[in-house]
Coordinates of C-alpha atoms in Angstrom, one line a residue:
M1 CA 21.5 113.1 119.1
K2 CA 21.3 116.6 120.0
K3 CA 19.7 119.5 118.0
S4 CA 17.3 122.2 119.9
K5 CA 19.9 124.4 121.5
Y6 CA 21.6 124.9 118.4
F7 CA 19.9 128.5 116.0
F8 CA 20.1 127.5 112.6
S9 CA 21.0 130.8 110.0
A10 CA 18.5 131.9 107.4
L11 CA 18.8 129.7 104.7
M12 CA 17.9 130.7 100.6
V13 CA 15.8 127.5 99.4
A14 CA 17.4 128.1 95.4
A15 CA 14.2 128.4 92.4
V16 CA 12.8 126.7 94.8
M17 CA 11.1 129.4 97.4
A18 CA 12.5 132.2 99.1
A19 CA 12.0 131.5 102.5
A20 CA 14.7 131.1 105.4
I21 CA 14.4 128.0 107.7
T22 CA 14.8 128.3 111.1
A23 CA 15.0 124.6 112.4
C24 CA 14.9 123.8 116.0
G25 CA 16.2 126.6 117.9
S26 CA 12.5 128.5 117.2
D27 CA 9.3 128.2 114.3
D28 CA 7.3 130.6 113.5
H29 CA 5.0 129.5 115.7
G30 CA 7.2 130.4 119.0
Q31 CA 7.5 126.8 119.8
D32 CA 9.5 126.7 122.3
Y33 CA 13.0 124.2 121.5
N34 CA 15.2 125.6 124.5
P35 CA 16.7 121.5 126.5
L36 CA 17.4 123.3 129.6
I37 CA 15.4 121.6 132.7
D38 CA 15.8 121.7 136.3
D39 CA 19.4 120.2 137.9
P40 CA 20.0 117.1 137.9
K41 CA 17.1 114.2 139.8
E42 CA 17.6 111.2 141.3
E43 CA 17.5 108.7 138.5
E44 CA 13.3 107.7 137.3
Q45 CA 12.0 104.1 137.0
P46 CA 10.5 102.9 134.0
S47 CA 7.7 104.5 133.5
E48 CA 4.2 102.6 131.8
P49 CA 3.0 104.9 128.8
D50 CA -0.4 105.8 128.7
T51 CA -3.1 103.2 127.6
P52 CA -4.4 104.9 124.0
T53 CA -7.9 105.8 124.7
T54 CA -8.8 107.1 121.0
G55 CA -8.6 104.2 119.2
M56 CA -5.9 105.5 117.3
T57 CA -7.7 107.4 114.8
E58 CA -6.8 110.7 115.7
L59 CA -7.0 113.4 112.1
Y60 CA -3.3 112.7 110.6
R61 CA -2.4 109.4 112.7
P62 CA -1.0 107.3 111.3
Q63 CA -2.6 103.9 110.9
I64 CA 0.6 101.3 109.9
H65 CA 4.0 103.8 110.8
Y66 CA 5.0 103.5 114.6
T67 CA 3.9 106.8 116.7
P68 CA 4.1 106.2 120.8
A69 CA 0.0 107.2 122.0
Q70 CA 1.1 110.3 122.7
N71 CA 3.5 112.9 122.8
W72 CA 6.9 114.0 121.3
I73 CA 9.6 111.3 119.6
N74 CA 12.4 111.8 117.4
D75 CA 15.4 109.4 116.3
P76 CA 15.3 105.6 116.3
N77 CA 18.1 104.8 118.6
G78 CA 19.5 101.8 119.4
M79 CA 17.3 99.4 117.1
V80 CA 18.7 95.5 118.1
Y81 CA 16.8 92.3 116.5
A82 CA 17.7 89.5 120.1
D83 CA 15.6 86.8 120.6
G84 CA 12.9 87.4 118.0
V85 CA 12.0 90.8 119.1
Y86 CA 13.3 93.8 117.5
H87 CA 14.1 96.5 119.4
L88 CA 13.1 99.5 118.7
F89 CA 14.7 102.4 120.7
Y90 CA 13.6 106.1 120.4
Q91 CA 14.4 110.1 121.0
Y92 CA 11.5 110.0 123.3
N93 CA 10.0 113.6 126.0
P94 CA 7.6 111.4 127.9
Q95 CA 6.3 114.9 129.5
G96 CA 5.3 116.6 126.9
N97 CA 4.1 116.7 122.7
D98 CA 7.8 119.3 122.1
W99 CA 11.4 118.8 121.7
G100 CA 12.7 118.5 125.4
N101 CA 13.5 115.8 128.5
M102 CA 15.3 113.6 126.1
S103 CA 14.9 109.8 126.8
W104 CA 15.2 106.5 125.6
G105 CA 11.1 105.8 124.3
H106 CA 10.4 102.1 123.9
A107 CA 8.0 99.8 121.6
T108 CA 9.0 95.9 120.5
S109 CA 7.6 93.5 117.4
T110 CA 8.3 90.6 116.4
D111 CA 7.6 91.6 112.5
L112 CA 9.2 95.0 112.5
I113 CA 5.0 96.2 110.7
H114 CA 2.9 95.5 114.4
W115 CA 4.7 97.2 117.5
T116 CA 3.7 97.2 120.6
E117 CA 4.7 100.9 123.3
Q118 CA 6.6 99.5 126.4
P119 CA 8.0 101.8 129.4
V120 CA 10.1 104.3 129.4
A121 CA 13.5 102.3 129.1
L122 CA 16.8 105.2 130.2
T123 CA 16.3 108.6 131.0
R124 CA 18.5 111.3 132.5
D125 CA 21.0 110.8 134.8
A126 CA 23.9 113.5 136.8
L127 CA 25.5 113.6 133.1
G128 CA 23.3 115.2 131.1
A129 CA 20.0 113.6 128.9
I130 CA 19.7 111.1 126.6
F131 CA 20.3 111.9 123.3
S132 CA 21.3 109.1 120.6
G133 CA 23.0 106.1 119.6
S134 CA 23.3 102.3 119.4
C135 CA 22.8 98.6 121.1
V136 CA 24.3 95.6 120.4
V137 CA 24.5 92.0 121.5
I138 CA 26.8 90.4 122.8
A139 CA 27.7 86.5 123.8
P140 CA 27.3 85.2 127.4
P141 CA 29.2 84.2 130.2
T142 CA 30.1 87.5 129.8
A143 CA 26.1 88.2 129.5
P144 CA 24.4 86.4 132.5
A145 CA 25.5 88.6 135.6
G146 CA 25.4 91.8 135.7
A147 CA 28.8 92.4 137.4
S148 CA 29.8 90.2 134.4
I149 CA 30.3 93.1 131.9
E150 CA 32.2 95.5 134.9
N151 CA 34.8 92.7 135.4
A152 CA 35.3 91.2 131.6
T153 CA 38.8 92.3 130.1
T154 CA 36.7 90.9 126.9
I155 CA 33.9 90.8 125.5
V156 CA 32.8 89.4 122.0
P157 CA 29.3 90.0 119.9
P158 CA 27.4 86.0 119.9
S159 CA 29.2 83.8 117.7
G160 CA 26.6 80.8 117.1
G161 CA 23.0 82.8 117.8
E162 CA 23.1 81.9 122.1
E163 CA 21.3 85.0 123.0
G164 CA 22.4 87.5 125.6
A165 CA 23.0 90.7 126.8
I166 CA 21.4 94.0 125.2
V167 CA 24.2 96.7 125.4
A168 CA 23.5 100.1 124.7
F169 CA 25.0 103.1 123.6
Y170 CA 24.8 106.2 124.4
T171 CA 25.3 110.8 124.0
S172 CA 25.0 111.2 127.6
A173 CA 24.0 115.5 126.7
G174 CA 25.7 117.0 129.9
E175 CA 23.4 120.3 130.0
T176 CA 23.7 122.1 133.9
G177 CA 25.8 122.7 136.1
D178 CA 29.1 120.5 136.0
V179 CA 28.8 118.9 133.0
Q180 CA 26.6 121.9 130.5
G181 CA 27.6 121.7 127.3
K182 CA 29.6 118.3 126.8
Q183 CA 29.0 115.2 125.1
Q184 CA 29.7 112.0 127.1
Q185 CA 29.8 108.1 125.4
S186 CA 27.7 106.0 128.4
M187 CA 27.3 102.8 128.0
A188 CA 24.1 100.8 129.8
Y189 CA 23.0 96.6 129.7
S190 CA 20.6 95.0 129.7
T191 CA 20.2 90.9 131.3
D192 CA 16.3 90.5 130.7
G193 CA 15.3 91.3 127.4
G194 CA 15.3 95.4 127.3
K195 CA 13.0 95.9 129.9
N196 CA 15.4 97.8 132.1
F197 CA 18.8 98.3 132.0
T198 CA 21.8 99.0 134.1
R199 CA 24.5 101.8 133.7
Y200 CA 27.7 101.3 134.1
E201 CA 29.1 102.3 137.1
G202 CA 32.9 104.2 135.3
N203 CA 30.4 106.3 132.7
P204 CA 31.0 108.3 130.9
V205 CA 33.6 105.6 128.4
I206 CA 34.3 108.3 125.5
K207 CA 35.2 111.6 127.4
N208 CA 34.7 115.8 125.7
D209 CA 34.2 118.4 126.6
D210 CA 32.1 119.9 123.6
D211 CA 28.8 119.5 123.0
N212 CA 30.1 118.1 118.9
L213 CA 30.6 114.3 119.4
R214 CA 27.2 112.3 119.6
D215 CA 24.9 109.4 118.2
P216 CA 27.3 106.6 118.6
K217 CA 26.8 104.1 116.8
V218 CA 28.9 100.5 117.6
F219 CA 28.7 97.2 115.5
W220 CA 31.6 94.1 115.5
H221 CA 34.6 94.0 112.9
E222 CA 34.9 90.7 112.9
P223 CA 39.1 91.1 110.6
S224 CA 39.8 93.3 113.8
K225 CA 38.1 91.3 116.7
R226 CA 37.3 95.0 118.3
W227 CA 34.1 97.2 118.5
I228 CA 33.8 99.9 116.1
M229 CA 32.2 102.7 117.1
A230 CA 31.0 105.4 115.0
L231 CA 31.1 109.0 115.8
A232 CA 29.7 112.2 114.4
K233 CA 30.6 115.4 114.6
G234 CA 28.6 117.6 114.9
W235 CA 28.9 121.6 114.0
K236 CA 32.7 119.9 113.1
M237 CA 31.7 118.2 110.5
G238 CA 32.4 113.8 109.4
V239 CA 32.8 110.9 111.6
E240 CA 35.5 110.2 114.8
F241 CA 36.2 105.8 114.9
Y242 CA 36.6 104.3 117.9
G243 CA 37.7 100.7 118.6
S244 CA 37.5 98.3 121.9
T245 CA 37.9 94.8 122.6
D246 CA 35.7 95.8 125.9
L247 CA 33.3 98.3 124.9
K248 CA 34.6 99.7 127.8
S249 CA 38.3 100.9 127.6
W250 CA 38.3 102.8 123.6
Q251 CA 41.4 104.3 121.3
H252 CA 40.8 106.8 119.6
L253 CA 40.8 105.0 115.2
S254 CA 40.6 107.7 112.5
T255 CA 38.8 110.1 111.8
F256 CA 36.2 110.9 108.2
F257 CA 35.6 114.0 105.5
T258 CA 34.6 115.0 102.9
E259 CA 34.3 117.7 100.9
L260 CA 30.5 118.5 100.1
K261 CA 29.6 120.0 96.2
G262 CA 27.9 123.1 97.3
R263 CA 26.9 122.4 100.7
P264 CA 30.1 124.3 102.8
S265 CA 28.6 124.1 105.9
L266 CA 26.3 120.7 107.7
Q267 CA 25.2 118.9 111.2
W268 CA 26.9 115.9 110.5
E269 CA 24.5 113.3 113.0
C270 CA 23.7 109.8 112.8
P271 CA 26.2 107.9 111.9
D272 CA 26.3 103.9 110.3
L273 CA 28.7 102.8 109.2
I274 CA 27.4 98.9 107.0
Q275 CA 29.4 96.4 105.1
M276 CA 27.5 95.3 101.7
G277 CA 29.8 92.6 100.2
D278 CA 32.5 93.5 99.2
K279 CA 31.8 97.4 99.6
W280 CA 31.1 99.9 102.6
V281 CA 28.4 102.1 103.1
L282 CA 28.6 105.3 105.7
L283 CA 24.8 106.5 106.7
V284 CA 25.2 110.5 107.7
S285 CA 21.9 112.6 107.9
V286 CA 22.7 116.3 107.7
N287 CA 20.8 119.1 108.9
P288 CA 20.6 122.1 108.1
G289 CA 21.1 121.3 104.3
G290 CA 19.4 118.3 102.8
P291 CA 17.9 117.8 99.1
L292 CA 16.2 120.7 99.6
V293 CA 15.0 122.4 102.8
G294 CA 16.6 121.5 106.1
S295 CA 17.5 117.4 107.0
G296 CA 18.3 114.8 105.2
M297 CA 20.5 111.2 104.4
M298 CA 23.1 111.2 102.4
Y299 CA 25.5 107.6 102.0
F300 CA 29.7 107.4 101.1
T301 CA 30.6 104.2 99.6
G302 CA 34.2 102.7 99.8
Q303 CA 36.2 101.2 101.9
F304 CA 37.4 100.3 105.8
D305 CA 40.1 98.5 106.9
G306 CA 39.6 98.6 110.5
T307 CA 40.0 101.5 111.2
T308 CA 39.9 104.0 108.4
F309 CA 36.7 104.9 105.9
T310 CA 38.0 106.1 102.4
A311 CA 36.1 106.8 100.8
D312 CA 34.9 106.5 96.2
E313 CA 36.2 109.3 94.1
R314 CA 32.9 110.7 94.1
E315 CA 30.8 114.0 93.6
Y316 CA 28.8 113.7 96.8
P317 CA 27.0 114.0 98.4
L318 CA 24.3 111.2 97.6
W319 CA 21.3 111.0 98.6
L320 CA 19.5 108.4 100.3
D321 CA 15.6 109.7 100.3
Y322 CA 15.2 113.4 97.7
G323 CA 12.3 113.8 100.5
M324 CA 11.7 115.5 103.1
D325 CA 11.0 113.9 106.3
N326 CA 13.3 110.4 106.4
Y327 CA 15.8 112.0 108.2
A328 CA 18.5 110.2 111.5
G329 CA 17.5 106.3 109.8
V330 CA 20.1 104.1 111.0
T331 CA 20.4 100.1 110.6
W332 CA 18.9 97.5 112.8
S333 CA 21.4 95.3 114.6
N334 CA 22.2 91.9 114.8
T335 CA 20.0 90.7 111.5
A336 CA 22.5 89.0 109.9
D337 CA 23.0 89.6 106.5
R338 CA 20.1 92.0 106.5
H339 CA 20.6 96.0 106.5
I340 CA 16.8 96.8 108.0
M341 CA 16.8 100.3 107.9
I342 CA 14.2 102.8 109.7
G343 CA 13.8 107.1 110.1
W344 CA 12.7 109.8 111.5
M345 CA 9.9 111.0 109.4
N346 CA 10.3 114.4 110.1
N347 CA 12.5 117.3 109.4
W348 CA 14.0 120.2 111.9
S349 CA 12.3 123.0 109.9
Y350 CA 8.6 122.4 110.7
S351 CA 9.5 119.2 113.2
G352 CA 8.0 121.1 116.4
A353 CA 4.9 122.7 114.5
V354 CA 3.6 119.8 112.5
P355 CA -0.4 119.9 113.6
C356 CA -0.5 116.3 115.4
S357 CA -1.5 115.4 119.2
P358 CA -1.8 113.4 121.2
W359 CA 2.0 112.7 119.7
R360 CA 4.2 114.1 117.8
S361 CA 5.9 112.3 114.9
A362 CA 6.6 109.2 113.9
M363 CA 9.2 106.3 112.6
T364 CA 8.9 105.3 108.4
L365 CA 8.1 101.6 107.2
P366 CA 11.2 99.7 107.6
R367 CA 13.0 99.6 104.7
E368 CA 15.7 97.4 103.8
L369 CA 18.9 98.2 101.9
A370 CA 20.6 96.8 99.6
L371 CA 24.0 98.2 97.1
T372 CA 23.4 97.7 92.8
Q373 CA 25.1 100.2 89.8
Y374 CA 23.4 101.7 88.6
D375 CA 25.9 103.8 85.5
G376 CA 28.7 102.8 86.9
K377 CA 28.8 103.7 90.1
P378 CA 27.3 102.0 93.8
L379 CA 23.7 102.7 93.8
L380 CA 22.6 102.4 97.2
C381 CA 18.6 101.0 97.4
S382 CA 16.0 100.6 99.6
T383 CA 12.8 99.4 99.4
V384 CA 9.7 98.5 101.9
V385 CA 10.8 95.2 104.1
K386 CA 8.5 92.1 102.9
E387 CA 6.9 92.6 106.5
I388 CA 4.6 94.3 104.5
E389 CA 2.8 91.7 102.6
K390 CA 2.1 90.3 106.6
I391 CA -1.4 93.6 106.2
A392 CA -1.4 94.0 102.6
E393 CA -4.6 92.6 101.2
Q394 CA -5.6 91.8 97.4
W395 CA -4.0 93.8 95.0
K396 CA -6.8 95.1 92.9
D397 CA -7.6 97.7 89.4
V398 CA -7.7 101.3 90.2
T399 CA -10.1 103.4 87.7
A400 CA -9.4 107.3 87.3
N401 CA -10.9 109.6 89.1
T402 CA -13.1 106.6 91.6
D403 CA -13.5 106.4 94.7
F404 CA -10.5 103.5 95.1
L405 CA -10.9 102.4 98.9
P406 CA -12.8 99.9 100.0
A407 CA -16.6 101.5 100.6
G408 CA -17.9 101.7 104.5
G409 CA -15.5 101.8 107.2
D410 CA -13.7 105.4 108.3
K411 CA -11.1 106.8 106.8
R412 CA -9.6 107.5 109.5
E413 CA -8.5 103.1 109.3
A414 CA -7.0 103.6 106.0
A415 CA -3.9 103.2 104.3
Y416 CA -3.7 101.5 100.4
Q417 CA 0.0 100.8 98.9
L418 CA -0.5 101.7 94.8
R419 CA 1.7 100.0 92.3
L420 CA 1.9 102.1 89.2
T421 CA 4.0 101.0 86.5
I422 CA 4.1 104.2 83.9
G423 CA 5.7 104.1 80.0
L424 CA 8.4 106.7 79.4
D425 CA 7.5 107.6 76.3
R426 CA 6.3 110.6 77.3
A427 CA 5.7 113.2 80.2
T428 CA 3.6 112.5 82.4
T429 CA 1.4 113.7 85.8
V430 CA -0.3 111.6 88.6
T431 CA -2.7 113.5 91.5
L432 CA -3.3 112.1 94.3
T433 CA -6.8 113.4 95.5
N434 CA -9.2 112.7 98.6
D435 CA -13.0 114.2 98.8
F436 CA -11.9 118.3 100.1
D437 CA -10.7 118.7 96.9
E438 CA -7.1 118.2 98.5
T439 CA -4.4 117.0 96.2
F440 CA -0.7 115.9 96.1
S441 CA 0.6 115.2 92.3
F442 CA 4.0 114.3 91.2
D443 CA 5.6 114.4 87.4
I444 CA 7.9 112.5 85.5
S445 CA 9.5 113.4 83.4
P446 CA 11.5 110.9 80.4
S447 CA 13.7 113.0 79.5
A448 CA 15.5 113.8 81.7
R449 CA 14.3 110.3 84.4
V450 CA 13.5 112.1 87.0
L451 CA 10.3 112.5 89.3
T452 CA 9.1 116.0 90.5
A453 CA 6.4 115.5 93.4
H454 CA 4.6 118.8 94.2
R455 CA 3.9 119.4 97.7
T456 CA 2.2 122.8 98.1
A457 CA -1.1 124.8 99.6
K458 CA -3.2 121.8 98.0
S459 CA -2.6 119.0 99.6
G460 CA -4.1 119.7 102.9
A461 CA -2.7 121.9 106.4
T462 CA 0.3 123.9 105.3
S463 CA 0.1 126.9 106.6
F464 CA 1.6 125.9 110.2
N465 CA 5.6 126.3 109.8
G466 CA 6.5 129.3 106.0
T467 CA 8.8 126.2 104.8
F468 CA 6.7 123.2 104.4
S469 CA 5.1 124.1 101.7
I470 CA 7.3 123.2 98.8
P471 CA 6.5 123.5 95.0
S472 CA 8.7 120.9 93.5
M473 CA 11.2 118.0 94.9
N474 CA 12.9 117.1 92.3
A475 CA 14.5 112.8 92.4
P476 CA 16.0 111.2 89.8
L477 CA 15.1 107.6 89.3
C478 CA 17.9 105.6 88.4
V479 CA 16.0 103.3 85.8
E480 CA 16.5 101.9 82.6
G481 CA 13.8 100.3 80.0
N482 CA 10.6 101.9 78.9
E483 CA 8.9 102.3 81.5
V484 CA 8.9 102.3 85.1
T485 CA 6.8 101.3 87.9
L486 CA 6.5 103.3 91.4
D487 CA 5.0 100.9 94.8
I488 CA 3.6 104.1 96.5
F489 CA 2.1 104.1 100.2
V490 CA -0.1 106.6 101.1
D491 CA -1.3 107.0 105.1
Q492 CA -3.1 109.0 106.6
S493 CA 0.0 111.9 107.1
S494 CA 2.7 110.7 104.7
I495 CA 3.5 109.4 101.2
E496 CA 6.7 107.2 100.2
I497 CA 7.1 106.0 96.9
F498 CA 10.5 104.2 96.1
T499 CA 10.6 102.9 92.8
Q500 CA 9.9 99.6 92.4
Q501 CA 13.7 98.0 92.8
G502 CA 14.5 101.0 95.5
T503 CA 16.2 102.7 93.3
M504 CA 15.2 105.9 93.7
S505 CA 13.2 106.5 97.1
M506 CA 10.5 109.8 98.4
T507 CA 9.0 110.3 101.6
N508 CA 6.6 113.6 102.6
L509 CA 4.6 114.2 105.2
V510 CA 1.1 115.4 104.7
F511 CA -2.1 116.8 106.1
P512 CA -5.5 116.4 104.2
Q513 CA -8.6 116.4 105.9
S514 CA -9.5 112.6 104.7
I515 CA -6.9 110.3 103.1
Y516 CA -6.4 110.9 99.1
N517 CA -8.6 108.2 97.8
R518 CA -8.0 109.2 94.4
L519 CA -6.5 108.7 91.0
S520 CA -5.9 110.5 87.8
I521 CA -3.5 109.3 85.4
S522 CA -3.0 112.1 82.3
G523 CA 0.4 111.7 79.9
A524 CA 2.5 108.4 79.0
S525 CA 0.4 104.7 79.4
S526 CA 0.3 103.9 82.8
K527 CA -1.7 100.2 85.2
A528 CA -3.2 101.2 88.3
Q529 CA -3.2 98.9 91.0
V530 CA -4.0 99.2 94.8
R531 CA -4.6 97.4 97.9
T532 CA -4.8 98.5 101.3
L533 CA -3.1 97.8 104.2
K534 CA -4.5 97.3 107.6
R535 CA -4.0 98.9 110.8
I536 CA -1.4 97.7 113.0
W537 CA -3.4 98.9 115.7
N538 CA -5.6 96.9 118.3

């Protein structure tokens, strides 16, 4: 998706901080985000990623979240499940640790937890850089022979579990020459399980003359027997829907847009339309204009008839995550009834300044989405996927203000899950602390049923960017009863907080000198347990 050519206007963060927000165009440390590079070159062959030489234990390196060995990443792209393998493609700079040279990096997993970095899958061509998109699996016999996709008049998904080709859709982001400023939609396909891709000779499959149409998410709509593509309109706001029977010829179907209370101008990106029972959910990432600062993910509930998405009459935006650092999340294709999402764990307000090297940025933990009812209305819930059990040790009770991590070992290899059950009869404060007296804390208001987190200068490194320190982040708990259970996943540079049923999630980066390893709780009665999570790196 397009990010860096935009120079965002300064925004005031009401009631929180009087800080000017400049997103990806530049930041107060002079990071260069200009995506303009030399004239298009011959297409590069996929290259092997460098083998890690540090054991993946650098300061701030996540131990249970996916990061590449080195270099910049942002949006997850093209996630698809095929032949027993979860594919995670993502926006990647093969040449450096800042935004630029946008390509599709690639990682694979058989369990959504342990990831193997693969060669770079797609690099720029004459149509431009490779921005965000999606993948689908198509059925034989159109799949095995490469030329058959070029010639097929009808292309459908697998029906009986058979395997087929992986087809990728992405935005060709023109930045030089005759295609400057154009965001057009292109297609490539792989007949060897995602190792190599052949670009469709007729690209672009959807032509466009400006820079506000991107991030194609494609899925099969069974009632209308055709493929549907959702495209974000960027600064023009809204989502365009297209239809096709052969993945090559696309017809415009409809445009969706609705007013967002108090937010007249947002950049819409990374759409994902998902059927959940008798409802449809449309995910959209917006930047700037998240829940508080910079980037955020919102959603709409409603109906889709194969042509038009009609949102329920509600007050929008509805937020999927109330932290600062869950953006551009979309779901895996070809996973049947499971709706598994992963997001980019960063925020465009400060993404280029976060103090990570030789990599920059990580993905969130994979999450399962489900639709429930709260207060008489649909509520989109997210919880960490059940596969996290593969790396979980036994639960142990936590004693206040004692080191609850195992004795010995390198704390740079540590990560854990806290489970807190807290009464809702009194106000409560929860504080995580490390050996350097750095703290991350949150309060629970029982009357308002709100969790308020504090990522201040006391949490660790924050001075790298003026918008990173956030005194207060509020999230509705959306729970009933007289207590709340929270699942808190703590890694070397992140904290992800969920209610146990996923009715609230909050994702935040933190940069302490060492992982938080002590807990204190004051206020209501509570129970605390911890289990360590084994690092995913060999």
